PDB file of C-alpha atoms in Angstrom:
ATOM      1  CA  MET C   1      88.181 102.340  77.662  1.00  0.00           C
ATOM      2  CA  ILE C   2      87.082 104.843  80.324  1.00  0.00           C
ATOM      3  CA  LYS C   3      84.577 107.654  80.149  1.00  0.00           C
ATOM      4  CA  ILE C   4      84.330 110.440  82.821  1.00  0.00           C
ATOM      5  CA  GLU C   5      81.409 112.732  82.841  1.00  0.00           C
ATOM      6  CA  LYS C   6      79.099 115.017  85.071  1.00  0.00           C
ATOM      7  CA  VAL C   7      82.044 116.205  87.208  1.00  0.00           C
ATOM      8  CA  SER C   8      81.285 118.625  90.051  1.00  0.00           C
ATOM      9  CA  ILE C   9      83.685 120.063  92.661  1.00  0.00           C
ATOM     10  CA  HIS C  10      82.558 121.342  96.087  1.00  0.00           C
ATOM     11  CA  GLY C  11      83.902 122.931  99.264  1.00  0.00           C
ATOM     12  CA  LEU C  12      86.675 125.145  97.999  1.00  0.00           C
ATOM     13  CA  GLU C  13      85.598 128.175 100.144  1.00  0.00           C
ATOM     14  CA  GLU C  14      85.066 126.114 103.175  1.00  0.00           C
ATOM     15  CA  THR C  15      88.492 124.386 102.569  1.00  0.00           C
ATOM     16  CA  ILE C  16      90.278 127.769 102.666  1.00  0.00           C
ATOM     17  CA  ARG C  17      88.665 128.681 106.040  1.00  0.00           C
ATOM     18  CA  GLY C  18      89.651 125.374 107.543  1.00  0.00           C
ATOM     19  CA  MET C  19      93.171 125.584 106.133  1.00  0.00           C
ATOM     20  CA  ARG C  20      93.785 128.927 107.908  1.00  0.00           C
ATOM     21  CA  ASN C  21      92.346 127.921 111.253  1.00  0.00           C
ATOM     22  CA  PRO C  22      95.596 126.467 112.724  1.00  0.00           C
ATOM     23  CA  MET C  23      97.396 129.817 112.416  1.00  0.00           C
ATOM     24  CA  ASN C  24      94.271 132.076 112.820  1.00  0.00           C
ATOM     25  CA  SER C  25      95.270 133.623 109.559  1.00  0.00           C
ATOM     26  CA  TRP C  26      91.899 134.236 108.130  1.00  0.00           C
ATOM     27  CA  ASP C  27      92.637 137.950 107.481  1.00  0.00           C
ATOM     28  CA  LYS C  28      95.336 136.905 105.027  1.00  0.00           C
ATOM     29  CA  SER C  29      92.814 135.090 102.761  1.00  0.00           C
ATOM     30  CA  ASP C  30      92.341 136.753  99.403  1.00  0.00           C
ATOM     31  CA  SER C  31      89.997 134.374  97.464  1.00  0.00           C
ATOM     32  CA  GLY C  32      86.606 135.444  96.407  1.00  0.00           C
ATOM     33  CA  ILE C  33      83.898 135.729  93.769  1.00  0.00           C
ATOM     34  CA  CYS C  34      84.838 136.404  90.150  1.00  0.00           C
ATOM     35  CA  LYS C  35      82.502 139.387  89.442  1.00  0.00           C
ATOM     36  CA  GLY C  36      84.665 142.454  89.007  1.00  0.00           C
ATOM     37  CA  GLY C  37      84.422 145.740  90.878  1.00  0.00           C
ATOM     38  CA  ASP C  38      85.663 146.561  94.334  1.00  0.00           C
ATOM     39  CA  ASP C  39      83.697 143.648  95.982  1.00  0.00           C
ATOM     40  CA  GLY C  40      85.040 140.979  93.660  1.00  0.00           C
ATOM     41  CA  ILE C  41      88.425 139.213  93.818  1.00  0.00           C
ATOM     42  CA  GLY C  42      89.918 141.250  91.063  1.00  0.00           C
ATOM     43  CA  CYS C  43      92.006 139.877  88.247  1.00  0.00           C
ATOM     44  CA  GLU C  44      95.241 141.217  89.883  1.00  0.00           C
ATOM     45  CA  ASN C  45      94.556 138.939  92.945  1.00  0.00           C
ATOM     46  CA  CYS C  46      93.446 135.832  91.048  1.00  0.00           C
ATOM     47  CA  ALA C  47      95.711 132.751  91.225  1.00  0.00           C
ATOM     48  CA  LYS C  48      95.007 131.739  87.761  1.00  0.00           C
ATOM     49  CA  GLU C  49      98.236 131.994  85.774  1.00  0.00           C
ATOM     50  CA  VAL C  50      96.398 132.373  82.452  1.00  0.00           C
ATOM     51  CA  SER C  51      93.572 134.617  81.568  1.00  0.00           C
ATOM     52  CA  CYS C  52      90.294 132.781  82.176  1.00  0.00           C
ATOM     53  CA  GLU C  53      87.319 132.501  79.732  1.00  0.00           C
ATOM     54  CA  HIS C  54      84.664 132.912  82.444  1.00  0.00           C
ATOM     55  CA  THR C  55      85.394 136.488  83.508  1.00  0.00           C
ATOM     56  CA  TYR C  56      82.823 137.742  86.120  1.00  0.00           C
ATOM     57  CA  ASP C  57      80.839 134.463  86.192  1.00  0.00           C
ATOM     58  CA  HIS C  58      80.459 134.605  89.928  1.00  0.00           C
ATOM     59  CA  SER C  59      82.418 131.436  90.440  1.00  0.00           C
ATOM     60  CA  PHE C  60      84.640 131.214  93.497  1.00  0.00           C
ATOM     61  CA  GLN C  61      88.339 131.622  92.607  1.00  0.00           C
ATOM     62  CA  LEU C  62      91.548 131.191  94.693  1.00  0.00           C
ATOM     63  CA  GLY C  63      93.502 134.291  95.487  1.00  0.00           C
ATOM     64  CA  LYS C  64      97.351 134.362  95.171  1.00  0.00           C
ATOM     65  CA  ALA C  65      98.011 134.243  98.898  1.00  0.00           C
ATOM     66  CA  ASP C  66      95.679 131.253  99.517  1.00  0.00           C
ATOM     67  CA  HIS C  67      97.052 129.434  96.544  1.00  0.00           C
ATOM     68  CA  GLU C  68     100.639 130.022  97.730  1.00  0.00           C
ATOM     69  CA  LEU C  69      99.740 128.648 101.143  1.00  0.00           C
ATOM     70  CA  MET C  70      98.058 125.598  99.571  1.00  0.00           C
ATOM     71  CA  MET C  71     101.161 124.897  97.537  1.00  0.00           C
ATOM     72  CA  LYS C  72     103.378 125.090 100.524  1.00  0.00           C
ATOM     73  CA  LEU C  73     101.185 122.826 102.629  1.00  0.00           C
ATOM     74  CA  ALA C  74     100.814 120.357  99.681  1.00  0.00           C
ATOM     75  CA  ALA C  75     104.705 120.226  99.544  1.00  0.00           C
ATOM     76  CA  GLY C  76     104.612 119.095 103.176  1.00  0.00           C
ATOM     77  CA  GLY C  77     102.689 115.946 102.372  1.00  0.00           C
ATOM     78  CA  PRO C  78      99.348 114.645 103.825  1.00  0.00           C
ATOM     79  CA  VAL C  79     100.231 115.702 107.441  1.00  0.00           C
ATOM     80  CA  HIS C  80     100.345 119.366 106.332  1.00  0.00           C
ATOM     81  CA  ALA C  81      97.860 119.258 103.480  1.00  0.00           C
ATOM     82  CA  LYS C  82      94.844 118.061 105.403  1.00  0.00           C
ATOM     83  CA  TYR C  83      92.822 120.648 103.501  1.00  0.00           C
ATOM     84  CA  ARG C  84      92.836 118.499 100.313  1.00  0.00           C
ATOM     85  CA  ARG C  85      90.428 116.096 102.098  1.00  0.00           C
ATOM     86  CA  MET C  86      87.840 118.776 102.180  1.00  0.00           C
ATOM     87  CA  ILE C  87      87.775 119.457  98.360  1.00  0.00           C
ATOM     88  CA  THR C  88      85.083 117.034  97.282  1.00  0.00           C
ATOM     89  CA  VAL C  89      84.685 115.723  93.686  1.00  0.00           C
ATOM     90  CA  TYR C  90      81.640 113.986  92.242  1.00  0.00           C
ATOM     91  CA  LEU C  91      81.706 112.292  88.882  1.00  0.00           C
ATOM     92  CA  ASP C  92      80.348 109.455  86.740  1.00  0.00           C
ATOM     93  CA  ILE C  93      82.746 106.859  85.499  1.00  0.00           C
ATOM     94  CA  THR C  94      82.105 104.137  83.036  1.00  0.00           C
ATOM     95  CA  ALA C  95      85.005 101.546  82.918  1.00  0.00           C
ATOM     96  CA  PRO C  96      85.702  97.943  82.678  1.00  0.00           C
ATOM     97  CA  LEU C  97      85.373  95.691  85.630  1.00  0.00           C
ATOM     98  CA  TYR C  98      89.082  94.882  85.563  1.00  0.00           C
ATOM     99  CA  TRP C  99      89.716  98.585  86.137  1.00  0.00           C
ATOM    100  CA  TRP C 100      87.107  98.939  88.851  1.00  0.00           C
ATOM    101  CA  LYS C 101      88.767  95.974  90.678  1.00  0.00           C
ATOM    102  CA  GLU C 102      91.902  98.111  91.135  1.00  0.00           C
ATOM    103  CA  PHE C 103      89.914 101.342  91.824  1.00  0.00           C
ATOM    104  CA  ASP C 104      88.280  99.694  94.810  1.00  0.00           C
ATOM    105  CA  THR C 105      91.551  99.666  96.696  1.00  0.00           C
ATOM    106  CA  TYR C 106      90.995 103.424  97.262  1.00  0.00           C
ATOM    107  CA  LYS C 107      88.308 103.077  99.992  1.00  0.00           C
ATOM    108  CA  VAL C 108      89.420 105.970 102.246  1.00  0.00           C
ATOM    109  CA  GLY C 109      87.480 109.037 101.324  1.00  0.00           C
ATOM    110  CA  THR C 110      85.503 107.512  98.486  1.00  0.00           C
ATOM    111  CA  VAL C 111      81.820 106.527  97.949  1.00  0.00           C
ATOM    112  CA  ALA C 112      80.393 104.872  94.913  1.00  0.00           C
ATOM    113  CA  ASN C 113      77.016 103.759  93.662  1.00  0.00           C
ATOM    114  CA  SER C 114      77.141 101.445  90.645  1.00  0.00           C
ATOM    115  CA  CYS C 115      74.769 100.061  88.012  1.00  0.00           C
ATOM    116  CA  SER C 116      73.997  96.589  89.458  1.00  0.00           C
ATOM    117  CA  THR C 117      75.076  93.589  87.448  1.00  0.00           C
ATOM    118  CA  MET C 118      73.267  91.464  89.998  1.00  0.00           C
ATOM    119  CA  HIS C 119      69.918  92.984  89.475  1.00  0.00           C
ATOM    120  CA  LYS C 120      70.180  94.334  85.842  1.00  0.00           C
ATOM    121  CA  ILE C 121      72.408  91.975  83.989  1.00  0.00           C
ATOM    122  CA  HIS C 122      69.459  90.718  81.963  1.00  0.00           C
ATOM    123  CA  ALA C 123      67.907  94.101  81.317  1.00  0.00           C
ATOM    124  CA  LYS C 124      69.188  94.495  77.778  1.00  0.00           C
ATOM    125  CA  GLU C 125      70.737  92.456  75.035  1.00  0.00           C
ATOM    126  CA  PHE C 126      74.618  92.332  75.267  1.00  0.00           C
ATOM    127  CA  THR C 127      76.575  93.964  72.488  1.00  0.00           C
ATOM    128  CA  LEU C 128      80.168  94.504  71.680  1.00  0.00           C
ATOM    129  CA  GLU C 129      79.962  98.108  72.748  1.00  0.00           C
ATOM    130  CA  ASP C 130      79.168  96.921  76.299  1.00  0.00           C
ATOM    131  CA  PHE C 131      82.842  95.827  76.557  1.00  0.00           C
ATOM    132  CA  SER C 132      86.214  97.385  76.516  1.00  0.00           C
ATOM    133  CA  HIS C 133      87.857  95.663  73.513  1.00  0.00           C
ATOM    134  CA  GLU C 134      90.114  98.208  71.845  1.00  0.00           C
ATOM    135  CA  HIS C 135      93.107  95.844  72.205  1.00  0.00           C
ATOM    136  CA  LEU C 136      91.266  92.782  70.829  1.00  0.00           C
ATOM    137  CA  ILE C 137      92.048  93.045  67.063  1.00  0.00           C
ATOM    138  CA  GLY C 138      91.064  90.468  64.525  1.00  0.00           C
ATOM    139  CA  PHE C 139      91.265  86.909  65.730  1.00  0.00           C
ATOM    140  CA  TRP C 140      91.568  88.090  69.329  1.00  0.00           C
ATOM    141  CA  GLU C 141      88.009  89.560  69.176  1.00  0.00           C
ATOM    142  CA  THR C 142      86.480  86.196  68.234  1.00  0.00           C
ATOM    143  CA  PRO C 143      86.343  84.712  71.788  1.00  0.00           C
ATOM    144  CA  LEU C 144      84.666  87.889  73.064  1.00  0.00           C
ATOM    145  CA  ARG C 145      82.098  87.777  70.333  1.00  0.00           C
ATOM    146  CA  GLU C 146      81.423  84.092  71.077  1.00  0.00           C
ATOM    147  CA  THR C 147      81.033  84.925  74.785  1.00  0.00           C
ATOM    148  CA  ILE C 148      78.579  87.668  73.939  1.00  0.00           C
ATOM    149  CA  GLU C 149      76.535  85.240  71.795  1.00  0.00           C
ATOM    150  CA  MET C 150      76.403  82.712  74.664  1.00  0.00           C
ATOM    151  CA  LEU C 151      75.377  85.478  77.034  1.00  0.00           C
ATOM    152  CA  ASN C 152      72.564  86.406  74.925  1.00  0.00           C
ATOM    153  CA  LYS C 153      71.396  82.824  74.446  1.00  0.00           C
ATOM    154  CA  THR C 154      71.436  82.376  78.249  1.00  0.00           C
ATOM    155  CA  ARG C 155      69.598  85.736  78.626  1.00  0.00           C
ATOM    156  CA  ASP C 156      66.818  84.603  76.249  1.00  0.00           C
ATOM    157  CA  LEU C 157      66.416  81.323  78.176  1.00  0.00           C
ATOM    158  CA  TYR C 158      66.248  83.248  81.428  1.00  0.00           C
ATOM    159  CA  LEU C 159      63.628  85.631  80.158  1.00  0.00           C
ATOM    160  CA  GLU C 160      61.655  82.775  78.748  1.00  0.00           C
ATOM    161  CA  SER C 161      61.614  81.288  82.323  1.00  0.00           C
ATOM    162  CA  ASN C 162      60.096  84.527  83.564  1.00  0.00           C
ATOM    163  CA  LYS C 163      63.287  85.252  85.548  1.00  0.00           C
ATOM    164  CA  LYS C 164      62.660  82.219  87.626  1.00  0.00           C
ATOM    165  CA  ASP C 165      65.624  79.967  86.738  1.00  0.00           C
ATOM    166  CA  LYS C 166      68.356  81.048  89.024  1.00  0.00           C
ATOM    167  CA  GLU C 167      70.839  78.630  87.399  1.00  0.00           C
ATOM    168  CA  LEU C 168      70.522  80.543  84.125  1.00  0.00           C
ATOM    169  CA  TRP C 169      71.120  83.803  85.999  1.00  0.00           C
ATOM    170  CA  TYR C 170      74.178  82.376  87.588  1.00  0.00           C
ATOM    171  CA  ARG C 171      75.546  81.383  84.215  1.00  0.00           C
ATOM    172  CA  MET C 172      75.265  85.019  82.921  1.00  0.00           C
ATOM    173  CA  ILE C 173      77.111  86.264  86.033  1.00  0.00           C
ATOM    174  CA  GLN C 174      79.880  83.754  85.707  1.00  0.00           C
ATOM    175  CA  LEU C 175      80.292  84.093  81.971  1.00  0.00           C
ATOM    176  CA  LEU C 176      80.541  87.898  82.180  1.00  0.00           C
ATOM    177  CA  PRO C 177      84.049  88.940  81.188  1.00  0.00           C
ATOM    178  CA  SER C 178      86.106  91.376  83.205  1.00  0.00           C
ATOM    179  CA  SER C 179      86.067  93.650  80.193  1.00  0.00           C
ATOM    180  CA  TYR C 180      82.404  94.498  80.794  1.00  0.00           C
ATOM    181  CA  ASN C 181      81.853  98.247  81.286  1.00  0.00           C
ATOM    182  CA  GLN C 182      80.123  99.318  84.440  1.00  0.00           C
ATOM    183  CA  LYS C 183      78.891 102.816  85.293  1.00  0.00           C
ATOM    184  CA  ARG C 184      79.365 104.226  88.817  1.00  0.00           C
ATOM    185  CA  THR C 185      78.771 107.614  90.382  1.00  0.00           C
ATOM    186  CA  VAL C 186      81.688 108.344  92.626  1.00  0.00           C
ATOM    187  CA  MET C 187      82.507 110.779  95.436  1.00  0.00           C
ATOM    188  CA  LEU C 188      86.105 111.274  96.270  1.00  0.00           C
ATOM    189  CA  ASN C 189      88.394 114.141  97.219  1.00  0.00           C
ATOM    190  CA  TYR C 190      91.685 115.864  96.302  1.00  0.00           C
ATOM    191  CA  GLU C 191      93.630 113.851  98.871  1.00  0.00           C
ATOM    192  CA  VAL C 192      92.456 110.496  97.360  1.00  0.00           C
ATOM    193  CA  LEU C 193      93.447 111.906  93.936  1.00  0.00           C
ATOM    194  CA  VAL C 194      96.965 112.647  95.258  1.00  0.00           C
ATOM    195  CA  GLY C 195      97.449 108.922  96.024  1.00  0.00           C
ATOM    196  CA  ILE C 196      95.901 107.741  92.652  1.00  0.00           C
ATOM    197  CA  TYR C 197      98.019 110.238  90.561  1.00  0.00           C
ATOM    198  CA  ARG C 198     101.237 109.309  92.314  1.00  0.00           C
ATOM    199  CA  TRP C 199     100.854 105.596  91.893  1.00  0.00           C
ATOM    200  CA  ARG C 200      98.887 105.356  88.682  1.00  0.00           C
ATOM    201  CA  LYS C 201     100.046 108.042  86.276  1.00  0.00           C
ATOM    202  CA  ASP C 202     102.548 105.682  84.599  1.00  0.00           C
ATOM    203  CA  HIS C 203     100.400 102.515  85.052  1.00  0.00           C
ATOM    204  CA  LYS C 204     100.314  99.873  82.251  1.00  0.00           C
ATOM    205  CA  LEU C 205      96.536 100.145  81.933  1.00  0.00           C
ATOM    206  CA  ASP C 206      95.418 102.839  79.459  1.00  0.00           C
ATOM    207  CA  GLU C 207      92.471 103.626  81.641  1.00  0.00           C
ATOM    208  CA  TRP C 208      94.607 104.655  84.627  1.00  0.00           C
ATOM    209  CA  ARG C 209      96.796 106.925  82.417  1.00  0.00           C
ATOM    210  CA  GLU C 210      93.714 108.564  80.970  1.00  0.00           C
ATOM    211  CA  PHE C 211      92.203 108.961  84.351  1.00  0.00           C
ATOM    212  CA  CYS C 212      95.405 110.689  85.581  1.00  0.00           C
ATOM    213  CA  ARG C 213      95.337 113.020  82.528  1.00  0.00           C
ATOM    214  CA  TRP C 214      91.801 113.954  83.690  1.00  0.00           C
ATOM    215  CA  ILE C 215      93.207 114.700  87.170  1.00  0.00           C
ATOM    216  CA  LYS C 216      95.550 117.222  85.560  1.00  0.00           C
ATOM    217  CA  GLN C 217      92.582 119.025  84.013  1.00  0.00           C
ATOM    218  CA  LEU C 218      90.912 119.612  87.364  1.00  0.00           C
ATOM    219  CA  PRO C 219      90.818 123.199  88.803  1.00  0.00           C
ATOM    220  CA  TYR C 220      94.124 123.850  90.725  1.00  0.00           C
ATOM    221  CA  SER C 221      95.356 120.369  89.944  1.00  0.00           C
ATOM    222  CA  GLU C 222      98.853 121.475  90.866  1.00  0.00           C
ATOM    223  CA  ILE C 223      97.974 120.888  94.582  1.00  0.00           C
ATOM    224  CA  ILE C 224      97.403 117.281  93.627  1.00  0.00           C
ATOM    225  CA  THR C 225     100.104 116.551  91.162  1.00  0.00           C
ATOM    226  CA  GLY C 226     102.986 118.399  92.945  1.00  0.00           C
ATOM    227  CA  ASP C 227     105.527 116.597  95.078  1.00  0.00           C
ATOM    228  CA  SER C 228     103.415 115.348  97.960  1.00  0.00           C
ATOM    229  CA  GLU C 229     106.333 113.770  99.752  1.00  0.00           C
ATOM    230  CA  LYS C 230     108.580 116.700 100.147  1.00  0.00           C
ATOM    231  CA  MET C 231     108.941 117.870 103.744  1.00  0.00           C
ATOM    232  CA  TYR C 232     110.253 121.254 104.852  1.00  0.00           C
ATOM    233  CA  ALA C 233     113.924 121.287 105.869  1.00  0.00           C
ATOM    234  CA  ASP C 234     113.140 123.049 109.210  1.00  0.00           C
ATOM    235  CA  GLY C 235     110.183 120.913 109.959  1.00  0.00           C
ATOM    236  CA  LYS C 236     108.085 123.857 110.846  1.00  0.00           C
ATOM    237  CA  GLU C 237     104.438 124.416 109.978  1.00  0.00           C
ATOM    238  CA  VAL C 238     103.695 127.073 107.379  1.00  0.00           C
ATOM    239  CA  ASN C 239     101.900 130.195 108.578  1.00  0.00           C
TER     240      ASN C 239
END
């Protein structure tokens, strides 16, 4: 299982300014605030292909010209699409340790603070809901239940020792299955998500496929999920 919550995205306006710096094309930028009237972006200039449900909510929206430039640069790959590194995403992820082990390979442009198994493994009684076990059906769930029972017995002994018996603490750590769910607050960016989506969208783990479906729901996810390897035939930078 994987649970994604408390998502927030930052830096879109600043990203557009930086994206247009190389060609000094700031005057061509057409993004703005969704608020209607002459000083708003205006629905006719908005890059959204479908009518939105937050009309005039004062959110920052991409204009068609800025969106077109973003797509052209994204087609040129990471060398051209440096702007994607500036779009920052914060989120809380709860997922099993076996998934986090693979996620930890994405170190560039990511920061994470996790719930600590070292300090808080004994904080509550272990239950089946603390583990990802959707593929453990019938007989196959029995070993996990037995492990949970042993973890709780060890926890009880550890608490009875007033948390002084380090050997009992070690036994909990070493007994803990990789299916144990851990929560982390993560900071990453759109460029990191490009690499994740490309290599993980068809992964055998359900958690990766679900994570990639979440990526596709992000605002302007097309600059992530498009062909990031395609280069321009003439090799020229886009204006």
